[in-house]
Coordinates of C-alpha atoms in Angstrom, one line a residue:
X143 CA -114.9 -49.0 -75.8
X144 CA -117.3 -48.8 -72.5
X145 CA -115.6 -48.6 -69.2
X146 CA -115.1 -51.7 -67.3
X147 CA -115.1 -50.0 -63.9
X148 CA -117.7 -48.5 -62.0
X149 CA -117.1 -45.8 -60.8
X150 CA -114.6 -45.2 -63.6
X151 CA -110.9 -46.0 -62.9
X152 CA -109.8 -42.2 -63.2
X153 CA -112.5 -41.3 -60.6
X154 CA -111.1 -43.9 -58.3
X155 CA -107.7 -42.8 -58.6
X156 CA -108.8 -39.0 -57.8
X157 CA -110.9 -40.5 -55.0
X158 CA -107.6 -42.2 -53.5
X159 CA -106.2 -38.8 -53.4
X160 CA -109.1 -37.2 -51.9
X161 CA -109.2 -39.9 -49.2
X162 CA -105.5 -39.3 -48.2
X163 CA -106.1 -35.3 -48.1
X164 CA -109.0 -35.9 -45.7
X165 CA -107.0 -38.2 -43.5
X166 CA -103.6 -36.2 -43.4
X167 CA -105.1 -32.8 -44.0
X168 CA -102.1 -31.3 -46.0
X169 CA -101.8 -27.5 -46.3
X170 CA -99.8 -27.4 -49.5
X171 CA -100.8 -29.7 -52.7
X172 CA -99.4 -29.7 -56.0
X173 CA -100.6 -32.0 -58.8
X174 CA -98.2 -32.6 -61.5
X175 CA -99.6 -33.1 -64.9
X176 CA -102.8 -31.7 -63.8
X177 CA -104.3 -31.8 -67.4
X178 CA -107.7 -30.7 -67.4
X179 CA -107.5 -29.7 -63.7
X180 CA -110.3 -32.2 -62.6
X181 CA -108.5 -33.4 -59.4
X182 CA -107.7 -29.8 -58.6
X183 CA -111.4 -29.0 -59.0
X184 CA -112.3 -31.5 -56.3
X185 CA -109.4 -30.8 -54.1
X186 CA -110.4 -26.9 -53.9
X187 CA -113.3 -27.9 -51.4
X188 CA -111.0 -29.4 -48.8
X189 CA -110.3 -26.1 -47.0
X190 CA -107.6 -27.6 -44.9
X191 CA -105.6 -26.8 -48.0
X192 CA -104.1 -23.3 -48.2
X193 CA -102.1 -23.5 -51.5
X194 CA -103.4 -25.7 -54.4
X195 CA -100.9 -25.8 -57.2
X196 CA -101.2 -27.6 -60.9
X197 CA -98.3 -28.0 -63.3
X198 CA -98.8 -29.1 -66.8
X199 CA -96.6 -28.7 -70.0
X200 CA -100.0 -28.0 -72.0
X201 CA -100.7 -24.3 -71.3
X202 CA -103.4 -24.1 -73.6
X203 CA -105.3 -26.9 -71.8
X204 CA -104.6 -25.2 -68.5
X205 CA -106.0 -21.8 -69.8
X206 CA -109.0 -23.5 -70.9
X207 CA -110.0 -25.1 -67.9
X208 CA -108.8 -22.8 -65.3
X209 CA -112.1 -20.9 -64.8
X210 CA -113.5 -23.9 -63.0
X211 CA -111.0 -23.2 -60.3
X212 CA -112.5 -19.7 -59.7
X213 CA -114.1 -18.9 -56.2
X214 CA -118.0 -19.5 -56.4
X215 CA -120.4 -16.6 -55.5
X216 CA -121.0 -18.2 -52.3
X217 CA -117.3 -18.1 -51.4
X218 CA -117.7 -14.1 -51.7
X219 CA -121.2 -14.2 -50.0
X220 CA -120.2 -16.3 -47.0
X221 CA -116.4 -16.3 -46.6
X222 CA -114.8 -18.0 -43.6
X223 CA -111.5 -18.1 -42.0
X224 CA -110.1 -20.5 -44.4
X225 CA -107.5 -19.4 -46.7
X226 CA -107.0 -20.7 -50.1
X227 CA -104.7 -19.8 -52.9
X228 CA -104.8 -21.6 -56.3
X229 CA -101.9 -21.3 -58.9
X230 CA -101.6 -23.0 -62.3
X231 CA -98.1 -23.3 -63.9
X232 CA -96.9 -24.3 -67.2
X233 CA -93.8 -26.3 -67.1
X234 CA -92.0 -29.9 -67.1
X235 CA -91.6 -32.1 -64.2
X236 CA -88.3 -32.6 -65.4
X237 CA -87.3 -28.9 -64.6
X238 CA -86.8 -27.5 -61.1
X239 CA -88.7 -24.5 -59.7
X240 CA -88.3 -23.1 -56.2
X241 CA -91.9 -22.2 -55.7
X242 CA -92.9 -26.0 -55.4
X243 CA -90.1 -26.9 -52.8
X244 CA -91.2 -28.7 -49.3
X245 CA -95.1 -29.0 -50.1
X246 CA -97.1 -31.3 -47.9
X247 CA -98.1 -33.3 -50.8
X248 CA -97.3 -33.7 -54.5
X249 CA -99.4 -36.1 -56.7
X250 CA -98.3 -37.5 -59.9
X251 CA -101.5 -39.7 -61.5
X252 CA -100.9 -41.6 -64.6
X253 CA -97.8 -39.3 -65.6
X254 CA -94.6 -41.1 -65.4
X255 CA -95.4 -43.5 -68.4
X256 CA -95.5 -40.6 -70.5
X257 CA -91.7 -40.1 -70.0
X258 CA -88.7 -41.4 -71.4
X259 CA -86.3 -43.2 -69.2
X260 CA -83.9 -40.1 -69.2
X261 CA -86.8 -37.9 -68.2
X262 CA -87.9 -40.2 -65.8
X263 CA -84.6 -40.0 -63.8
X264 CA -84.9 -36.2 -63.8
X265 CA -88.4 -36.5 -62.8
X266 CA -87.2 -38.5 -59.6
X267 CA -84.4 -36.0 -59.1
X268 CA -86.7 -33.0 -59.2
X269 CA -89.7 -34.3 -57.2
X270 CA -88.0 -36.3 -54.6
X271 CA -84.6 -34.5 -54.5
X272 CA -85.4 -30.9 -55.1
X273 CA -89.0 -30.5 -54.3
X274 CA -88.6 -32.9 -51.5
X275 CA -92.5 -33.0 -50.5
X276 CA -93.5 -34.6 -47.2
X277 CA -95.6 -37.1 -49.3
X278 CA -95.8 -38.0 -52.8
X279 CA -98.6 -40.2 -54.5
X280 CA -97.6 -41.9 -57.7
X281 CA -99.8 -43.8 -59.9
X282 CA -99.0 -45.7 -63.1
X283 CA -100.6 -48.7 -65.3
X284 CA -100.0 -52.2 -64.3
X285 CA -99.3 -54.1 -67.3
X286 CA -100.2 -57.2 -65.8
X287 CA -103.9 -56.2 -65.7
X288 CA -103.9 -55.6 -69.4
X289 CA -104.6 -59.0 -70.4
X290 CA -108.0 -58.3 -68.8
X291 CA -108.7 -55.2 -70.8
X292 CA -111.0 -56.2 -73.6
X293 CA -109.6 -55.3 -77.2
X294 CA -106.3 -54.1 -75.9
X295 CA -103.2 -54.6 -77.9
X296 CA -100.0 -52.9 -76.9
X297 CA -99.9 -50.2 -74.5
X298 CA -103.1 -48.5 -73.2
X299 CA -102.2 -45.1 -74.7
X300 CA -100.3 -44.1 -77.8
X301 CA -98.2 -41.7 -76.0
X302 CA -97.0 -44.2 -73.1
X303 CA -93.4 -44.7 -73.2
X304 CA -93.5 -47.8 -70.9
X305 CA -95.9 -49.9 -68.9
X306 CA -94.6 -51.6 -65.9
X307 CA -95.5 -54.8 -64.1
X308 CA -95.7 -54.6 -60.4
X309 CA -92.1 -55.9 -59.8
X310 CA -90.8 -53.1 -62.2
X311 CA -92.7 -50.6 -60.3
X312 CA -91.5 -51.8 -57.1
X313 CA -87.9 -51.8 -57.9
X314 CA -88.1 -48.3 -59.2
X315 CA -89.8 -46.9 -56.3
X316 CA -87.4 -48.7 -53.7
X317 CA -84.5 -47.1 -55.7
X318 CA -86.0 -43.8 -55.2
X319 CA -86.5 -44.4 -51.5
X320 CA -83.1 -45.3 -51.2
X321 CA -81.6 -42.5 -53.2
X322 CA -83.9 -39.6 -51.8
X323 CA -84.6 -40.7 -48.2
X324 CA -88.3 -41.9 -48.5
X325 CA -90.2 -44.8 -47.6
X326 CA -93.1 -46.3 -49.8
X327 CA -96.3 -48.3 -49.4
X328 CA -97.7 -50.0 -52.3
X329 CA -101.4 -50.3 -53.3
X330 CA -103.8 -49.4 -56.1
X331 CA -107.4 -49.0 -57.6
X332 CA -109.2 -50.9 -60.1
X333 CA -109.5 -54.3 -58.6
X334 CA -109.3 -57.7 -60.8
X335 CA -111.8 -60.4 -60.3
X336 CA -111.3 -62.0 -56.9
X337 CA -109.7 -65.1 -58.0
X338 CA -107.1 -63.2 -60.0
X339 CA -106.6 -60.3 -57.5
X340 CA -103.5 -61.8 -56.0
X341 CA -102.0 -62.9 -59.2
X342 CA -102.7 -59.9 -61.2
X343 CA -103.0 -56.9 -58.8
X344 CA -104.7 -53.7 -59.4
X345 CA -105.4 -51.9 -62.8
X346 CA -103.8 -48.7 -61.7
X347 CA -100.7 -49.4 -59.2
X348 CA -99.9 -46.7 -56.6
X349 CA -96.9 -45.9 -54.5
X350 CA -97.3 -43.6 -51.6
X351 CA -94.0 -42.3 -50.4
X352 CA -93.3 -40.5 -47.1
X353 CA -90.2 -38.5 -46.6
X354 CA -88.3 -40.0 -43.6
X355 CA -88.3 -38.0 -40.4
X356 CA -85.2 -35.9 -40.3
X357 CA -84.3 -36.2 -43.9
X358 CA -82.3 -33.4 -45.1
X359 CA -81.6 -34.8 -48.4
X360 CA -82.7 -31.8 -50.4
X361 CA -80.7 -29.2 -48.5
X362 CA -77.7 -31.8 -48.7
X363 CA -77.9 -32.1 -52.4
X364 CA -78.7 -28.5 -53.3
X365 CA -77.5 -26.5 -50.4
X366 CA -79.8 -24.3 -48.4
X367 CA -78.4 -21.2 -49.9
X368 CA -78.8 -22.6 -53.5
X369 CA -79.8 -20.0 -56.3
X370 CA -83.6 -20.3 -56.7
X371 CA -84.6 -21.3 -60.0
X372 CA -88.1 -20.1 -61.5
X373 CA -88.6 -22.2 -64.9
X374 CA -92.4 -22.2 -64.8
X375 CA -94.8 -19.8 -66.3
X376 CA -97.6 -18.6 -64.0
X377 CA -100.8 -19.1 -66.0
X378 CA -103.4 -18.3 -63.4
X379 CA -103.7 -17.5 -59.8
X380 CA -106.4 -16.6 -57.5
X381 CA -106.8 -15.8 -53.7
X382 CA -110.2 -17.0 -52.4
X383 CA -112.1 -14.6 -50.0
X384 CA -111.2 -15.0 -46.3
X385 CA -112.0 -13.4 -43.0
X386 CA -108.3 -13.2 -42.6
X387 CA -108.1 -10.5 -45.2
X388 CA -109.0 -7.2 -43.5
X389 CA -110.9 -5.9 -46.5
X390 CA -113.2 -8.9 -46.7
X391 CA -113.5 -8.9 -42.9
X392 CA -114.4 -5.3 -42.8
X393 CA -117.1 -5.7 -45.7
X394 CA -118.5 -8.6 -44.1
X395 CA -118.8 -7.0 -40.6
X396 CA -120.3 -3.8 -42.2
X397 CA -123.0 -5.6 -43.7
X398 CA -123.8 -7.6 -40.5
X399 CA -123.7 -4.2 -38.5
X400 CA -126.3 -2.5 -40.9
X401 CA -128.6 -5.4 -41.0
X402 CA -128.7 -5.5 -37.3
X403 CA -129.0 -1.9 -36.8
X404 CA -132.0 -1.7 -39.1
X405 CA -133.6 -4.6 -37.5
X406 CA -133.1 -3.1 -33.9
X407 CA -134.4 0.4 -35.1
X408 CA -137.5 -1.1 -36.6
X409 CA -138.3 -3.0 -33.6
X410 CA -137.5 0.0 -31.2
X411 CA -139.9 2.2 -33.6
X412 CA -142.7 -0.4 -33.5
X413 CA -142.9 0.0 -29.7
X414 CA -142.5 3.6 -29.6
X415 CA -145.0 4.6 -32.4
X416 CA -147.4 1.7 -31.6
X417 CA -147.3 -0.2 -34.8
X418 CA -148.4 -3.8 -35.0
X419 CA -146.7 -5.9 -37.9
X420 CA -146.0 -2.5 -39.7
X421 CA -149.5 -1.1 -39.3
X422 CA -150.2 2.2 -37.2
X423 CA -153.2 2.3 -35.0
X424 CA -156.2 4.3 -36.0
X425 CA -154.7 4.8 -39.5
X426 CA -152.2 7.1 -38.2
X427 CA -149.4 8.0 -40.6
X428 CA -145.9 7.3 -39.7
X429 CA -145.0 10.9 -40.1
X430 CA -147.6 11.8 -37.5
X431 CA -146.7 9.2 -35.1
X432 CA -143.1 10.5 -35.1
X433 CA -143.9 14.0 -34.8
X434 CA -146.3 13.1 -32.0
X435 CA -143.6 11.2 -30.0
X436 CA -141.0 13.7 -30.9
X437 CA -143.1 16.7 -29.5
X438 CA -143.4 14.6 -26.1
X439 CA -139.9 13.4 -25.7
X440 CA -136.7 15.5 -26.0
X441 CA -134.3 14.3 -28.5
X442 CA -131.6 13.8 -25.7
X443 CA -133.9 11.5 -23.6
X444 CA -132.8 7.9 -23.6
X445 CA -135.2 5.2 -24.3
X446 CA -135.2 1.8 -23.1
X447 CA -133.7 -0.8 -25.6
X448 CA -136.3 -3.6 -26.6
X449 CA -133.5 -6.3 -26.8
X450 CA -132.1 -7.8 -23.7
X451 CA -128.2 -8.2 -24.2
X452 CA -125.7 -10.1 -22.0
X453 CA -122.4 -8.6 -20.3
X454 CA -119.8 -9.3 -22.6
X455 CA -117.5 -6.4 -22.2
X456 CA -116.4 -3.1 -20.2
X457 CA -119.5 -1.9 -17.8
X458 CA -118.5 1.8 -18.7
X459 CA -118.9 1.0 -22.4
X460 CA -122.3 -0.6 -21.9
X461 CA -123.7 1.8 -19.3
X462 CA -126.4 3.8 -21.1
X463 CA -126.3 1.7 -24.0
X464 CA -130.1 2.4 -25.2
X465 CA -131.4 3.5 -28.3
X466 CA -132.4 7.2 -28.5
X467 CA -133.6 9.9 -30.9
X468 CA -131.1 12.2 -32.6
X469 CA -131.0 15.1 -34.9
X470 CA -129.7 14.8 -38.3
X471 CA -126.3 16.5 -37.8
X472 CA -126.5 18.0 -41.2
X473 CA -129.8 19.6 -40.9
X474 CA -130.7 22.9 -39.6
X475 CA -131.7 23.5 -36.2
X476 CA -135.4 23.0 -35.4
X477 CA -136.0 20.5 -38.2
X478 CA -137.7 17.2 -37.7
X479 CA -135.3 14.5 -36.1
X480 CA -134.7 11.8 -38.5
X481 CA -132.2 9.4 -36.9
X482 CA -132.4 6.7 -34.1
X483 CA -128.9 6.3 -32.1
X484 CA -127.9 2.7 -32.0
X485 CA -125.2 2.1 -29.6
X486 CA -122.2 -0.1 -30.9
X487 CA -122.5 -1.6 -27.4
X488 CA -125.8 -2.8 -28.2
X489 CA -125.2 -4.2 -31.6
X490 CA -121.9 -6.1 -30.4
X491 CA -123.9 -7.7 -27.4
X492 CA -127.0 -8.4 -29.6
X493 CA -125.4 -10.3 -32.4
X494 CA -123.0 -13.0 -31.6
X495 CA -121.7 -12.7 -35.3
X496 CA -120.7 -9.1 -35.0
X497 CA -118.7 -9.9 -31.6
X498 CA -116.9 -12.9 -33.3
X499 CA -116.0 -10.9 -36.3
X500 CA -114.9 -7.8 -34.5
X501 CA -113.3 -9.5 -31.4
X502 CA -114.0 -6.4 -29.1
X503 CA -116.1 -3.4 -28.8
X504 CA -113.0 -1.2 -29.4
X505 CA -112.2 -3.2 -32.6
X506 CA -115.6 -3.0 -33.9
X507 CA -115.6 1.0 -33.7
X508 CA -112.1 1.0 -35.4
X509 CA -113.4 -1.2 -38.2
X510 CA -116.4 0.9 -38.7
X511 CA -114.7 4.1 -38.6
X512 CA -114.6 6.2 -41.8
X513 CA -116.4 3.4 -43.9
X514 CA -118.6 5.2 -46.4
X515 CA -121.7 3.1 -45.7
X516 CA -121.6 3.8 -42.0
X517 CA -122.7 7.0 -40.1
X518 CA -121.3 7.1 -36.3
X519 CA -121.8 9.9 -33.9
X520 CA -119.0 12.2 -33.3
X521 CA -117.6 10.2 -30.4
X522 CA -117.8 7.0 -32.4
X523 CA -120.0 5.2 -29.9
X524 CA -123.3 4.8 -31.8
X525 CA -124.4 4.2 -35.2
X526 CA -126.9 6.9 -36.6
X527 CA -129.8 5.0 -38.5
X528 CA -132.4 6.8 -40.6
X529 CA -135.9 6.7 -39.0
X530 CA -137.6 6.8 -42.6
X531 CA -138.8 3.5 -43.8
X532 CA -136.2 1.9 -45.9
X533 CA -135.4 -1.4 -47.6
X534 CA -133.0 -3.3 -45.3
X535 CA -129.4 -3.5 -46.6
X536 CA -129.0 -6.7 -48.4
X537 CA -126.9 -9.3 -46.4
X538 CA -124.5 -9.7 -49.3
X539 CA -123.2 -6.1 -48.8
X540 CA -123.7 -5.1 -52.3
X541 CA -121.5 -7.6 -53.8
X542 CA -122.7 -7.0 -57.4
X543 CA -120.4 -3.9 -57.3
X544 CA -117.3 -5.9 -56.1
X545 CA -114.5 -6.5 -58.7
X546 CA -113.8 -9.7 -57.0
X547 CA -117.6 -10.9 -57.3
X548 CA -117.7 -9.9 -60.9
X549 CA -114.5 -11.8 -61.4
X550 CA -116.4 -15.2 -60.7
X551 CA -119.2 -14.5 -63.2
X552 CA -117.5 -16.6 -65.9
X553 CA -118.6 -19.3 -68.2
X554 CA -117.9 -22.8 -67.1
X555 CA -117.1 -24.7 -70.1
X556 CA -118.2 -28.3 -70.4
X557 CA -115.4 -31.0 -70.0
X558 CA -114.6 -32.9 -73.3
X559 CA -115.6 -36.4 -73.3
X560 CA -112.6 -38.6 -72.2
X561 CA -110.7 -41.0 -74.3
X562 CA -110.3 -44.7 -73.3
X563 CA -107.2 -44.0 -71.1
X564 CA -109.4 -42.0 -68.8
X565 CA -111.1 -45.1 -67.7
X566 CA -108.3 -47.3 -67.3

């Protein structure tokens, strides 16, 4: 049967949740009955969310679709300060699990109609009583709308245990509020024809529950020192790369430092050797230009930095912050100099991103110290950059060797075609 809504009703339900997330910016979100994880795949892009959890009884379905929640390559190449952890559990909404308590938002999209009435009572006790989230979004079919669905006889899905009209849903929702200390507002998605909207309502009716301020019903029922229960099985978990992680921060910072150090060295050497767009005058070789310049300038003589930088730190740190020649500390005395010293003060001042990532010149030095890709002077004040022509370090910092990067190179399976219920 062709869908009768555009966009399809399941997309409208998901969009309702997304609009709620955009407006209220919850940090911890759980989707009960997450199924193929379609809603979670959209929510992961809303980086105000720090913990995104899906729960479903069908562990095989979760395992099949979970790779779509893995970080993208761009998340590793351009990490931000946003933090996100994704967790998927196999479990029933009628069972308690302490890991899902006190979330900002819990969603139950077209789930409760699949529960027998005794399980529905347990659902209310677990979600509103034990989990006690700040907000809950519950959607369920509106049986009054069924008369408008062509060819439909009986329930919309063979697994439905009931389908409520608006009055029945309202009665259940108000009882939940009374029992567990919530308030609710009613709305829906999938509008009826304009002349029937008031008499029939939405195709999917939605209740948005908000925990009343000062409601400690969860602790009153179960006690703050109640034994924690872990009845769900963790199927999948992943932490998205974040600059709050020191290893990620250091990797990104080192890539920026190496990139800018190479850039500054090349500009400086162009001035000193007289190159124009990488070409030496009079067909002079790079080796000959270096030998001529070094024969005229002692290796300890400071040379002007070709880049102006602003005063952003300690004057003593920046005093004498100029590029200069240096001998390779591992070569024998008298050999040709092969390094340019790029002071960290110059890097910190020239590149705003380096300053933002490190926070201070001292912290920049600390983060670079002992890193295998960085060669610092003995006092740690400058970076040693080779004079020879080199390919600049890639901005991605060699992520192909990162285990985290390799983890995202997985196949994304196509989602199966949806049944009729997915549209209504």
